[in-house]
Short mmCIF file of C-alpha atoms and ligand atoms in Angstrom, two decimals:
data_model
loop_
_atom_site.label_atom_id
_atom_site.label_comp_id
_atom_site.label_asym_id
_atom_site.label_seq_id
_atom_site.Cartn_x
_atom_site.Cartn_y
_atom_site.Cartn_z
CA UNK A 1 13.81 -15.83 -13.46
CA UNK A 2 15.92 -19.04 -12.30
CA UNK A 3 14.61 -22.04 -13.32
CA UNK A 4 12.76 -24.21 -10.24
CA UNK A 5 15.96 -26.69 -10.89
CA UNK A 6 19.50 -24.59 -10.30
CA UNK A 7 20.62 -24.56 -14.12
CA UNK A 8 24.09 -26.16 -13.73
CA UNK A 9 23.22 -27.96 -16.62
CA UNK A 10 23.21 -27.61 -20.46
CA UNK A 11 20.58 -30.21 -21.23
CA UNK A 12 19.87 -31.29 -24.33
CA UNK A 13 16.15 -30.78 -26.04
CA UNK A 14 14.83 -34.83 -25.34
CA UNK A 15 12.73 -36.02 -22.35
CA UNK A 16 13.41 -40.28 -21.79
CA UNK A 17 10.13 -41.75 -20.55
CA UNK A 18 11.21 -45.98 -21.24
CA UNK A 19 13.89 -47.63 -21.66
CA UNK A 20 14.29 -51.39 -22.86
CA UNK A 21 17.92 -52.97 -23.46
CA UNK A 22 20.16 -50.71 -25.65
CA UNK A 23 16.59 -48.20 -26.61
CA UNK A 24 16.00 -44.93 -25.14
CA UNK A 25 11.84 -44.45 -25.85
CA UNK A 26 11.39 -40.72 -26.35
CA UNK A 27 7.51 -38.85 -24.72
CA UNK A 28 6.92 -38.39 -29.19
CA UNK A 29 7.63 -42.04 -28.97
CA UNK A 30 10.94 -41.66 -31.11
CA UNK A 31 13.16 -44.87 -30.38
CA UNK A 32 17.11 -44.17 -29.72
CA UNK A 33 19.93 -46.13 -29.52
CA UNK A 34 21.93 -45.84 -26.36
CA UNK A 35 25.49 -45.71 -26.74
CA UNK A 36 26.12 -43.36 -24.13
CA UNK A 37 24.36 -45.72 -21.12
CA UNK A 38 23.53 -42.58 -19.00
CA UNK A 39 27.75 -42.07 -19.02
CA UNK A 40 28.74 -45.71 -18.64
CA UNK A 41 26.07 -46.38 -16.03
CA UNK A 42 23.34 -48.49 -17.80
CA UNK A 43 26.19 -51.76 -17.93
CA UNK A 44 23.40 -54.02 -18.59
CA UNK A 45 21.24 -51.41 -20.52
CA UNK A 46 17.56 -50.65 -19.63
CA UNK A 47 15.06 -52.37 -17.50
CA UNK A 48 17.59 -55.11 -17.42
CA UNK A 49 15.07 -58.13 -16.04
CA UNK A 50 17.53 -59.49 -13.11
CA UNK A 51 18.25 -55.96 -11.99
CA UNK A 52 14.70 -55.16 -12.01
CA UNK A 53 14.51 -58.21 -9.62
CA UNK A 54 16.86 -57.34 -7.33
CA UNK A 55 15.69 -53.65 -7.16
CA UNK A 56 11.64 -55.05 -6.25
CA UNK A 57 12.66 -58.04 -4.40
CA UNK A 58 14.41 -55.91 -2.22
CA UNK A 59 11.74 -52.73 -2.14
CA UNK A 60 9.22 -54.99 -1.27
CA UNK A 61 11.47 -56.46 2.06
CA UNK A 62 13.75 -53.16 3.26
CA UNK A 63 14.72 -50.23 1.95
CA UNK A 64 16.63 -48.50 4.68
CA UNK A 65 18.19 -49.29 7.98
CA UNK A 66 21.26 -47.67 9.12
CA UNK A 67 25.08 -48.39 9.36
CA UNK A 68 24.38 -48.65 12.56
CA UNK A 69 23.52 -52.32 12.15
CA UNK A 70 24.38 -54.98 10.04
CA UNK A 71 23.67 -55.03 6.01
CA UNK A 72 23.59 -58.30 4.88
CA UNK A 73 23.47 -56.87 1.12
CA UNK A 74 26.46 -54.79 2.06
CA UNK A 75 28.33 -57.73 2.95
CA UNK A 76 26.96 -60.02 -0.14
CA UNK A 77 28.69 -57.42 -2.47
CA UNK A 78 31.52 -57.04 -0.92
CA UNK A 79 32.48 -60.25 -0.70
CA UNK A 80 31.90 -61.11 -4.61
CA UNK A 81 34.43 -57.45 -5.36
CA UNK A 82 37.01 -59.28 -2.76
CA UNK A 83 36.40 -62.43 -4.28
CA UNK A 84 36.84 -60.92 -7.98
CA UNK A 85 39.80 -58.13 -7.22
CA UNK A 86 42.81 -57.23 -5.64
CA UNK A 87 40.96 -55.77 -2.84
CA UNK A 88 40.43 -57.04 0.51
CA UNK A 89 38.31 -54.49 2.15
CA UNK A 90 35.52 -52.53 0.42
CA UNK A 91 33.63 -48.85 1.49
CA UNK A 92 30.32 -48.26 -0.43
CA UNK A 93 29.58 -44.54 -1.49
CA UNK A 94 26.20 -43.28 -3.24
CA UNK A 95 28.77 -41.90 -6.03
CA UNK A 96 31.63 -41.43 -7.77
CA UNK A 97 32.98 -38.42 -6.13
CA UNK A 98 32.23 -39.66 -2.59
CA UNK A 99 34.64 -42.60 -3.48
CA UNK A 100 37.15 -40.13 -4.44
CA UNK A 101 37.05 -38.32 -1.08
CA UNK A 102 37.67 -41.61 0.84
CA UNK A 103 40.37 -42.40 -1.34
CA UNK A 104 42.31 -39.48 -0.65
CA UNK A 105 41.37 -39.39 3.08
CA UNK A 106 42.10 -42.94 3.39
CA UNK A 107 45.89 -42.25 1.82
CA UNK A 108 46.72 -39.24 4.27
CA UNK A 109 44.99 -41.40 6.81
CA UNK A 110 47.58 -44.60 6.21
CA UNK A 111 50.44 -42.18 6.56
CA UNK A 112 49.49 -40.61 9.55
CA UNK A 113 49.17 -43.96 11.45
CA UNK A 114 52.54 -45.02 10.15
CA UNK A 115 53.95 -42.12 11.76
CA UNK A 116 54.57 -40.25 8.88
CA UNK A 117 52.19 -37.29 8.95
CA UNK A 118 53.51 -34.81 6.74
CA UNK A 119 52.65 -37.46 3.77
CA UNK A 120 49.76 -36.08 2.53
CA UNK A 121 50.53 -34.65 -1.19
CA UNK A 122 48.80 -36.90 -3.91
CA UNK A 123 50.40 -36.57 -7.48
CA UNK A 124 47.28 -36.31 -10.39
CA UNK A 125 47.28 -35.21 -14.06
CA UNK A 126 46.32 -32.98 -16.69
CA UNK A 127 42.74 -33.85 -18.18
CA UNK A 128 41.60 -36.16 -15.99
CA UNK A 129 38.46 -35.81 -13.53
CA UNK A 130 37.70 -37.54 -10.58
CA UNK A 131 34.11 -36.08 -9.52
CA UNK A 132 32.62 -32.32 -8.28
CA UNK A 133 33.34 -32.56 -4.74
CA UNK A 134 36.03 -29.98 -2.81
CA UNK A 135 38.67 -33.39 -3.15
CA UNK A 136 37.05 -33.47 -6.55
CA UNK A 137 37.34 -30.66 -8.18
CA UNK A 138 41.11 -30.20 -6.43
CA UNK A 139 42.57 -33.27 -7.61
CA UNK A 140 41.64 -32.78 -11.35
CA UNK A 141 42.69 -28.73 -10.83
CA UNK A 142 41.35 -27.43 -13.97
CA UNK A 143 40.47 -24.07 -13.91
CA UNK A 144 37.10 -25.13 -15.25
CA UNK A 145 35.95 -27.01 -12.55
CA UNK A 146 37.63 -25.06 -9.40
CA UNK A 147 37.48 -21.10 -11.02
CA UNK A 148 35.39 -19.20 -8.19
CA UNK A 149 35.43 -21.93 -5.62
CA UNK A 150 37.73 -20.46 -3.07
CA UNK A 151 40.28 -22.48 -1.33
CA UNK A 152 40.30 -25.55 -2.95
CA UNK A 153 41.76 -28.28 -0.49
CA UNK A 154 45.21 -27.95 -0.76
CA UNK A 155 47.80 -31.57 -1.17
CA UNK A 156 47.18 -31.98 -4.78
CA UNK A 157 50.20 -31.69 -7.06
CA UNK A 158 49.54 -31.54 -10.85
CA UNK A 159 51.12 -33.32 -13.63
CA UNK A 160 50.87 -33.03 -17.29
CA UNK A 161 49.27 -36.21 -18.59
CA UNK A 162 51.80 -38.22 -20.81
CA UNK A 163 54.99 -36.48 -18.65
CA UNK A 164 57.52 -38.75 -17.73
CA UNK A 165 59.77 -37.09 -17.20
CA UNK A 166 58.07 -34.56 -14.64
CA UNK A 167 56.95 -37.53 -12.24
CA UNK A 168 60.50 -38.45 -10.43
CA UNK A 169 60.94 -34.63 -9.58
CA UNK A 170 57.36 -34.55 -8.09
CA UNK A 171 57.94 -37.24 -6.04
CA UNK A 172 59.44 -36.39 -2.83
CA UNK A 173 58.84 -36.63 0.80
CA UNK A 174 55.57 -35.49 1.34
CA UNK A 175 54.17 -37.36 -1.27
CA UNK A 176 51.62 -39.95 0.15
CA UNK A 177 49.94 -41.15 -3.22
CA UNK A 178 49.61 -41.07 -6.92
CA UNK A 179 45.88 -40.62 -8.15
CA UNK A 180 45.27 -41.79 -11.65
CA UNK A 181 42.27 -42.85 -14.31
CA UNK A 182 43.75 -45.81 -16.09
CA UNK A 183 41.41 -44.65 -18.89
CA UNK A 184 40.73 -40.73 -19.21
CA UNK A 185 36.81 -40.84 -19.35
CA UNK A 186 36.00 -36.92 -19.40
CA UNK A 187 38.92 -36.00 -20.56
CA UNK A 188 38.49 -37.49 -24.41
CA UNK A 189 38.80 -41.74 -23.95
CA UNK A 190 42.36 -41.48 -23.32
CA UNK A 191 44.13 -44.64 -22.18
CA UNK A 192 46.81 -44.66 -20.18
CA UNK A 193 49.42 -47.32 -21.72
CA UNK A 194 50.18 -50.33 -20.24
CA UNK A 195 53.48 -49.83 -19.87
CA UNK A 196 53.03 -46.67 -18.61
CA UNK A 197 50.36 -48.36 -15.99
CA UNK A 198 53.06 -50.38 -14.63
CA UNK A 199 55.80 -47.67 -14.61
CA UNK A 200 53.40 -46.17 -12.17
CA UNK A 201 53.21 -48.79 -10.03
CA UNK A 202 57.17 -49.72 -9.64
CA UNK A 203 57.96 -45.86 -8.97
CA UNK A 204 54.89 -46.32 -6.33
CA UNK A 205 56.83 -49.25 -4.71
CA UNK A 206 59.96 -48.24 -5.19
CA UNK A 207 59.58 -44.88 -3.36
CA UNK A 208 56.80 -46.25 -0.87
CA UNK A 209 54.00 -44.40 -1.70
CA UNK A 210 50.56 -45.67 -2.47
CA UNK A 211 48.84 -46.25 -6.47
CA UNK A 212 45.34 -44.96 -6.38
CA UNK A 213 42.95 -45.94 -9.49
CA UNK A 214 39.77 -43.87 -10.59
CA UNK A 215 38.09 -46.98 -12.16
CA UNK A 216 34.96 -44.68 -11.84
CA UNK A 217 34.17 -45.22 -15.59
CA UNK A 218 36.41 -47.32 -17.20
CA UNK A 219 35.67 -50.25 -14.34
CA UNK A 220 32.58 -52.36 -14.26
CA UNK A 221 33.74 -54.87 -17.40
CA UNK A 222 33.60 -51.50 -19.54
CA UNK A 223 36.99 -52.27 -21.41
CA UNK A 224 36.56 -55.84 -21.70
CA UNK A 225 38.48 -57.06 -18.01
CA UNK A 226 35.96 -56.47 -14.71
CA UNK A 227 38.54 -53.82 -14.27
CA UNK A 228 40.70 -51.92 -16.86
CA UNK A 229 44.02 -51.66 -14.68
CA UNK A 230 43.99 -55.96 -15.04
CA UNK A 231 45.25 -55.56 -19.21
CA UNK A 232 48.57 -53.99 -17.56
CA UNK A 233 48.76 -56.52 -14.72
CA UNK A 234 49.29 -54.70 -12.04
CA UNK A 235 47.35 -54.12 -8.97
CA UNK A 236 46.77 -50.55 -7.11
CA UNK A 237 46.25 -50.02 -3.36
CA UNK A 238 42.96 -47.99 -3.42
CA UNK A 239 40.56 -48.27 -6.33
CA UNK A 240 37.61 -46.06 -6.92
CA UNK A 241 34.64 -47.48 -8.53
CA UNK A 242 31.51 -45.92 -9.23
CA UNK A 243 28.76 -45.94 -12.42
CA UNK A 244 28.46 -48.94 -13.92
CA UNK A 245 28.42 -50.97 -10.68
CA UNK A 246 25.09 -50.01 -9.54
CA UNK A 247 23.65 -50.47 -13.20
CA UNK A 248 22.01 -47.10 -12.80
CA UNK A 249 20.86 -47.53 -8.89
CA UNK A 250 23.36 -44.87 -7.76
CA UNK A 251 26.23 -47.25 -5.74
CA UNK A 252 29.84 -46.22 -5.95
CA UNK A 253 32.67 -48.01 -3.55
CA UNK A 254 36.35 -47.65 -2.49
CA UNK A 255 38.43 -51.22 -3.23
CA UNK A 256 41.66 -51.27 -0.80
CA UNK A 257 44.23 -53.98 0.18
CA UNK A 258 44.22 -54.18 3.95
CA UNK A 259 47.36 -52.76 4.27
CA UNK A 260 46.40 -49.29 2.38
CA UNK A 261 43.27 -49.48 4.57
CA UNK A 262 44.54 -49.66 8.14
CA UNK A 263 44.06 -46.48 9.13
CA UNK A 264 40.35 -46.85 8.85
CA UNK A 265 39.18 -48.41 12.10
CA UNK A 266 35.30 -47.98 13.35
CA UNK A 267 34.14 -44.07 13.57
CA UNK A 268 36.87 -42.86 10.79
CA UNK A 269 34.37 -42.70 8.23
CA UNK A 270 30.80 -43.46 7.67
CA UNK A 271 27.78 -42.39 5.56
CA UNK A 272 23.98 -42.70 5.79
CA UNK A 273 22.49 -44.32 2.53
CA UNK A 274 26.12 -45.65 1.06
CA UNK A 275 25.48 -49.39 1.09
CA UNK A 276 21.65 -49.45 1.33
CA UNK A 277 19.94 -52.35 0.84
CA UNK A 278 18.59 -51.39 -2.66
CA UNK A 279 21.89 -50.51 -3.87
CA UNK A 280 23.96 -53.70 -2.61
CA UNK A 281 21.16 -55.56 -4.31
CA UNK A 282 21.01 -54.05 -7.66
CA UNK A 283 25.35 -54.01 -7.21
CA UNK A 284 25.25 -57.80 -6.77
CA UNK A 285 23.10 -58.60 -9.43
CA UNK A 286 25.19 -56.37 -11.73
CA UNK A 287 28.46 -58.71 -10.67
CA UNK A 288 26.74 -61.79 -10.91
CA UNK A 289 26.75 -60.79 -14.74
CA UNK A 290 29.79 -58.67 -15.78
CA UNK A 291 32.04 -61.00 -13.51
CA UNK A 292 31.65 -63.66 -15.80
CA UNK A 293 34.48 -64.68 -18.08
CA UNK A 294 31.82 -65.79 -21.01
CA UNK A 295 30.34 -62.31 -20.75
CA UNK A 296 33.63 -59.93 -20.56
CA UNK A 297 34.65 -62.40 -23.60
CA UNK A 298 31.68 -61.38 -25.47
CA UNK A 299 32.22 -57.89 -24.87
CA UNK A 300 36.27 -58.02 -26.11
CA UNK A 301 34.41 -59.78 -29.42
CA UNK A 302 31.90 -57.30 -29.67
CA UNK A 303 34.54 -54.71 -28.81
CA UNK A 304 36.10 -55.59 -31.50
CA UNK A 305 33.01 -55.52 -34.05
CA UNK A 306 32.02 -51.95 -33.18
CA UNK A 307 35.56 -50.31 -33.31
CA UNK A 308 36.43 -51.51 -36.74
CA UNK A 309 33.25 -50.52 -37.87
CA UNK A 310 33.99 -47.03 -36.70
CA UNK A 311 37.81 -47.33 -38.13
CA UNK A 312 35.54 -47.66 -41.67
CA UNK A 313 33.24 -44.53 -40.30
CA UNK A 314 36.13 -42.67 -39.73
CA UNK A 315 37.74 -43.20 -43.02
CA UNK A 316 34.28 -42.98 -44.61
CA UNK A 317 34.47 -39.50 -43.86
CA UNK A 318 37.52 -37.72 -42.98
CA UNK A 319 36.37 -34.03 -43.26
CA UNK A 320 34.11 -35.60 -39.94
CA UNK A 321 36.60 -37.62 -37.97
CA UNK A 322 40.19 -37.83 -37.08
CA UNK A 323 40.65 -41.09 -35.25
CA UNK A 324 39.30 -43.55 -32.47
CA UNK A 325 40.85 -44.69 -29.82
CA UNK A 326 40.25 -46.07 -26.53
CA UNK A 327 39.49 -49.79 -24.56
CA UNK A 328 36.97 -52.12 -25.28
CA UNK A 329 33.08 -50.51 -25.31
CA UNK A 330 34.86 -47.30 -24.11
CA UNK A 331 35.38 -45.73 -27.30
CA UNK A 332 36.57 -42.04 -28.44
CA UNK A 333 36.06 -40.64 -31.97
CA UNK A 334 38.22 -37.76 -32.19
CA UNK A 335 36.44 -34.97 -34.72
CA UNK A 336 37.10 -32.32 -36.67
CA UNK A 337 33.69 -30.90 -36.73
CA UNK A 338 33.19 -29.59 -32.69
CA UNK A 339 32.45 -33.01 -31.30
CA UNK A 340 29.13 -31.63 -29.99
CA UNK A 341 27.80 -30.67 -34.10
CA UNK A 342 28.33 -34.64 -34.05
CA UNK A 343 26.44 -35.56 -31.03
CA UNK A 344 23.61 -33.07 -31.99
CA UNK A 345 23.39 -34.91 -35.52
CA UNK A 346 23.30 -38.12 -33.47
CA UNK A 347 20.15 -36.91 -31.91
CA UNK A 348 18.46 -36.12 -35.31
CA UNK A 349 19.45 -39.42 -36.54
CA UNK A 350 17.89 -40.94 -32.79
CA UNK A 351 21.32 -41.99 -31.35
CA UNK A 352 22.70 -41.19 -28.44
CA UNK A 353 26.43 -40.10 -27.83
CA UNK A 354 28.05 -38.42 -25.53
CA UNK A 355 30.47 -35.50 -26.02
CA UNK A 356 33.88 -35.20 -23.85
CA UNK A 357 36.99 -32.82 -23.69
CA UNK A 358 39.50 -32.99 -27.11
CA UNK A 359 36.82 -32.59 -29.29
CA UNK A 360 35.77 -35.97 -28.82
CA UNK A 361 32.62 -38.09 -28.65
CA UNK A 362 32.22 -40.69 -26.44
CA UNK A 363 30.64 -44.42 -27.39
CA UNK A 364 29.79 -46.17 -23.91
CA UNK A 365 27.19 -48.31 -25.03
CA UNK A 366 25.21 -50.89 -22.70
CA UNK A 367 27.83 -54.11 -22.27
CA UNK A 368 24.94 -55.91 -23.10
CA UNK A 369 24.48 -54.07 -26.58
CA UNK A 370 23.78 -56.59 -29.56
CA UNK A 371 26.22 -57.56 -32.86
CA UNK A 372 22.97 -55.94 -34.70
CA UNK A 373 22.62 -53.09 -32.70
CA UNK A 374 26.61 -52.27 -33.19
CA UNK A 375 25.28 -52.16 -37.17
CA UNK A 376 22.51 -50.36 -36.49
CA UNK A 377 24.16 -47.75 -34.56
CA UNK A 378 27.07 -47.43 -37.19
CA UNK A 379 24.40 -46.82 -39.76
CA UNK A 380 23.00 -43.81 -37.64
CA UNK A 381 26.44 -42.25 -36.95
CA UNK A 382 27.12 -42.70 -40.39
CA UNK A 383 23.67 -40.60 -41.67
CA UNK A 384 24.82 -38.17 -38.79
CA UNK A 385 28.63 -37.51 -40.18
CA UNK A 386 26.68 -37.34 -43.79
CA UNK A 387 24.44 -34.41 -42.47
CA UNK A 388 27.61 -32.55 -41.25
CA UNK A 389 29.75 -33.09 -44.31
CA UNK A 390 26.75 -32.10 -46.44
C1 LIG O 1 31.88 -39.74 -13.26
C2 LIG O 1 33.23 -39.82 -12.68
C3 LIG O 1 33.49 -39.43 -11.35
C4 LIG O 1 32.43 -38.81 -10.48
O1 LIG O 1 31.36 -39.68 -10.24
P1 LIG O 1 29.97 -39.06 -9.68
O2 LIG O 1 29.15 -40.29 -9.42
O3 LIG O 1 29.43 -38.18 -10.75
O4 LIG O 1 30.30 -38.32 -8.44
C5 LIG O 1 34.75 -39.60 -10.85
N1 LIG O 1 35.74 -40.12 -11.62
C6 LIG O 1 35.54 -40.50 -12.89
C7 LIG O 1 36.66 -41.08 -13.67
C8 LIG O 1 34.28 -40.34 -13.48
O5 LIG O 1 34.09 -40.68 -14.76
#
């Protein structure tokens, strides 16, 4: 018989009933550490006190109105992402995947008001994942994630990730936009090189079409800059941001320069609960934090501290790991055990990891996350790689 909840997922055998900082507290009481943050949500960990704050300050005044009238929240919020990005316009989402449907509407949209209909084709690439909605699901193209679905929403043309030499030939009139994760999050912690970053963005200008960013997971001060497209200093035209900017309060938004956003005048889009009251709250509390330069400083130092520790993990047992790689506290261990034997040992040594495609597991800790913490999580992972080797 089907269980009460539609199994779509493969859950793993632990039930979370607390959470404080970087600890998960299991029902048997069992304490874990958290480096997977609930998939780069948790930015400031558990039960963080100001978000707490903002969440019951706010529950106790409004929890719902309407975009039918004004949000002052809304507007809070999106004045500090202006304020702290290349953005001059923001759209708040519940999610990830929402953001990713206004992105590409809001790209066909801008074409179509410049008289250029037919500009609708968005270029995206192998591995990467942009949510599980019909845009979704289309623009990644995977056969795992669109096999069964029927049409899928046609305009999407796929490259292979790493392909330079396939992009100029994609490129022609009908393209209106090129859709891009600056860091692969799903598909195994894979950045995308600077360089290669702003390649991107002179082809965009040089042909006239717009540079669209999936900051879903790798935004939110996760690699060390509020936003991992700033270490290749360049700017895109539409940014999707989701996760970490609500701090676990499901929030997600769509960054545009006013330009890329002109086609999106009053009754083009809209959504009930995206930029509630509770959300905007948490959202702003989370910025007051991760916008500041001492705090994205600290997490390049502690950055730093937890991936050479897991260069000596690695090394410490090679018949285990192949390699890490990735941006700041969004770290990859490649393995050459299947990456989920590792994440299971991580459970029986209570931490928490998360697996991802190319056999790799993910470390997305808390920003927040502690110098003794980093040790004491490299000491689990370490007991965990001895299990498997053993
Ligand atoms: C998680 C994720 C999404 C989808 O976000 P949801 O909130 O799950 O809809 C989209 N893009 C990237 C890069 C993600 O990591």
């Amino acid at each position: 018989m089907i269980s009460s909840v539609l199994p779509t997922y493969n859950r793993a055998p632990l039930t979370f009933v607390k959470g404080e900082g970087t600890w998960l507290i299991e029902e048997d009481g069992r304490r874990f550490l958290d480096l997977g943050a609930g998939i780069a949500v948790n930015v400031l960990g558990h039960a963080h006190p100001a978000l707490t704050q903002a969440l019951t300050d706010q529950a106790n005044a409004l929890w719902h109105t309407s975009n039918l009238y004004n949000i002052p929240q809304q507007q809070t919020l999106a004045d500090k992402l202006v304020a702290a990005t290349f953005a001059d316009t923001v759209f708040f989402t519940n999610s990830g995947t929402e953001a990713c449907e206004l992105a590409v509407k809001m790209a066909r949209k801008y074409w179509f008001e410049k008289g250029q209909p037919d500009k609708t084709d968005i270029i995206t690439f192998s591995g990467s994942f942009h949510g599980r909605s019909s845009a979704g699901i289309a623009a990644a193209g995977s056969e795992k994630m669109t096999k069964g679905f029927g049409p899928l929403l046609p305009g999407f043309t796929h490259l292979e990730f790493g392909d330079h030499d396939a992009l100029d030939p994609a490129i022609t009139d009908k393209t209106a936009a090129i859709l891009i994760e600056p860091v692969q999050g799903e598909g195994g912690i894979i950045p995308v090189p600077d360089q290669c970053l702003k390649g991107l963005r002179d082809v965009c200008d040089e042909k006239g079409i717009l540079l669209i960013l999936d900051e879903v997971q790798c935004g939110v001060g996760r690699t060390g800059k509020l936003f991992a497209h700033e270490w290749a200093g360049i700017t895109p035209d539409i940014m999707m941001v989701a996760k970490g900017i609500g701090g676990g309060f499901p929030l997600g938004a769509v960054l545009a320069t006013e330009e890329a956003a002109s086609g999106m005048t009053a009754g083009t889009h809209g959504s009930t609960y995206g930029g509630n009251p509770l959300g905007c709250s948490v959202g702003s509390a989370v910025m007051d934090i991760v916008s500041e330069p001492d705090f994205l400083a600290d997490v390049n130092r502690k950055a730093g501290t937890l991936r050479q520790k897991l260069e000596g993990l690695v090394a410490a047992h090679p018949d285990v790991f192949e390699s890490v790689r990735g941006s700041g506290l969004m770290l990859g261990i490649k393995c050459k055990v299947p990456c989920g034997d590792v994440v299971n040992a991580g459970y029986a040594n209570d931490v928490i990891t998360v697996p991802a495609a190319d056999n790799t597991v993910r470390l997305l800790p808390p920003l927040s996350i502690s110098d003794e913490e980093i040790g004491e999580a490299v000491a689990r992972l370490d007991n965990a790689a001895a299990s498997l080797a053993a």
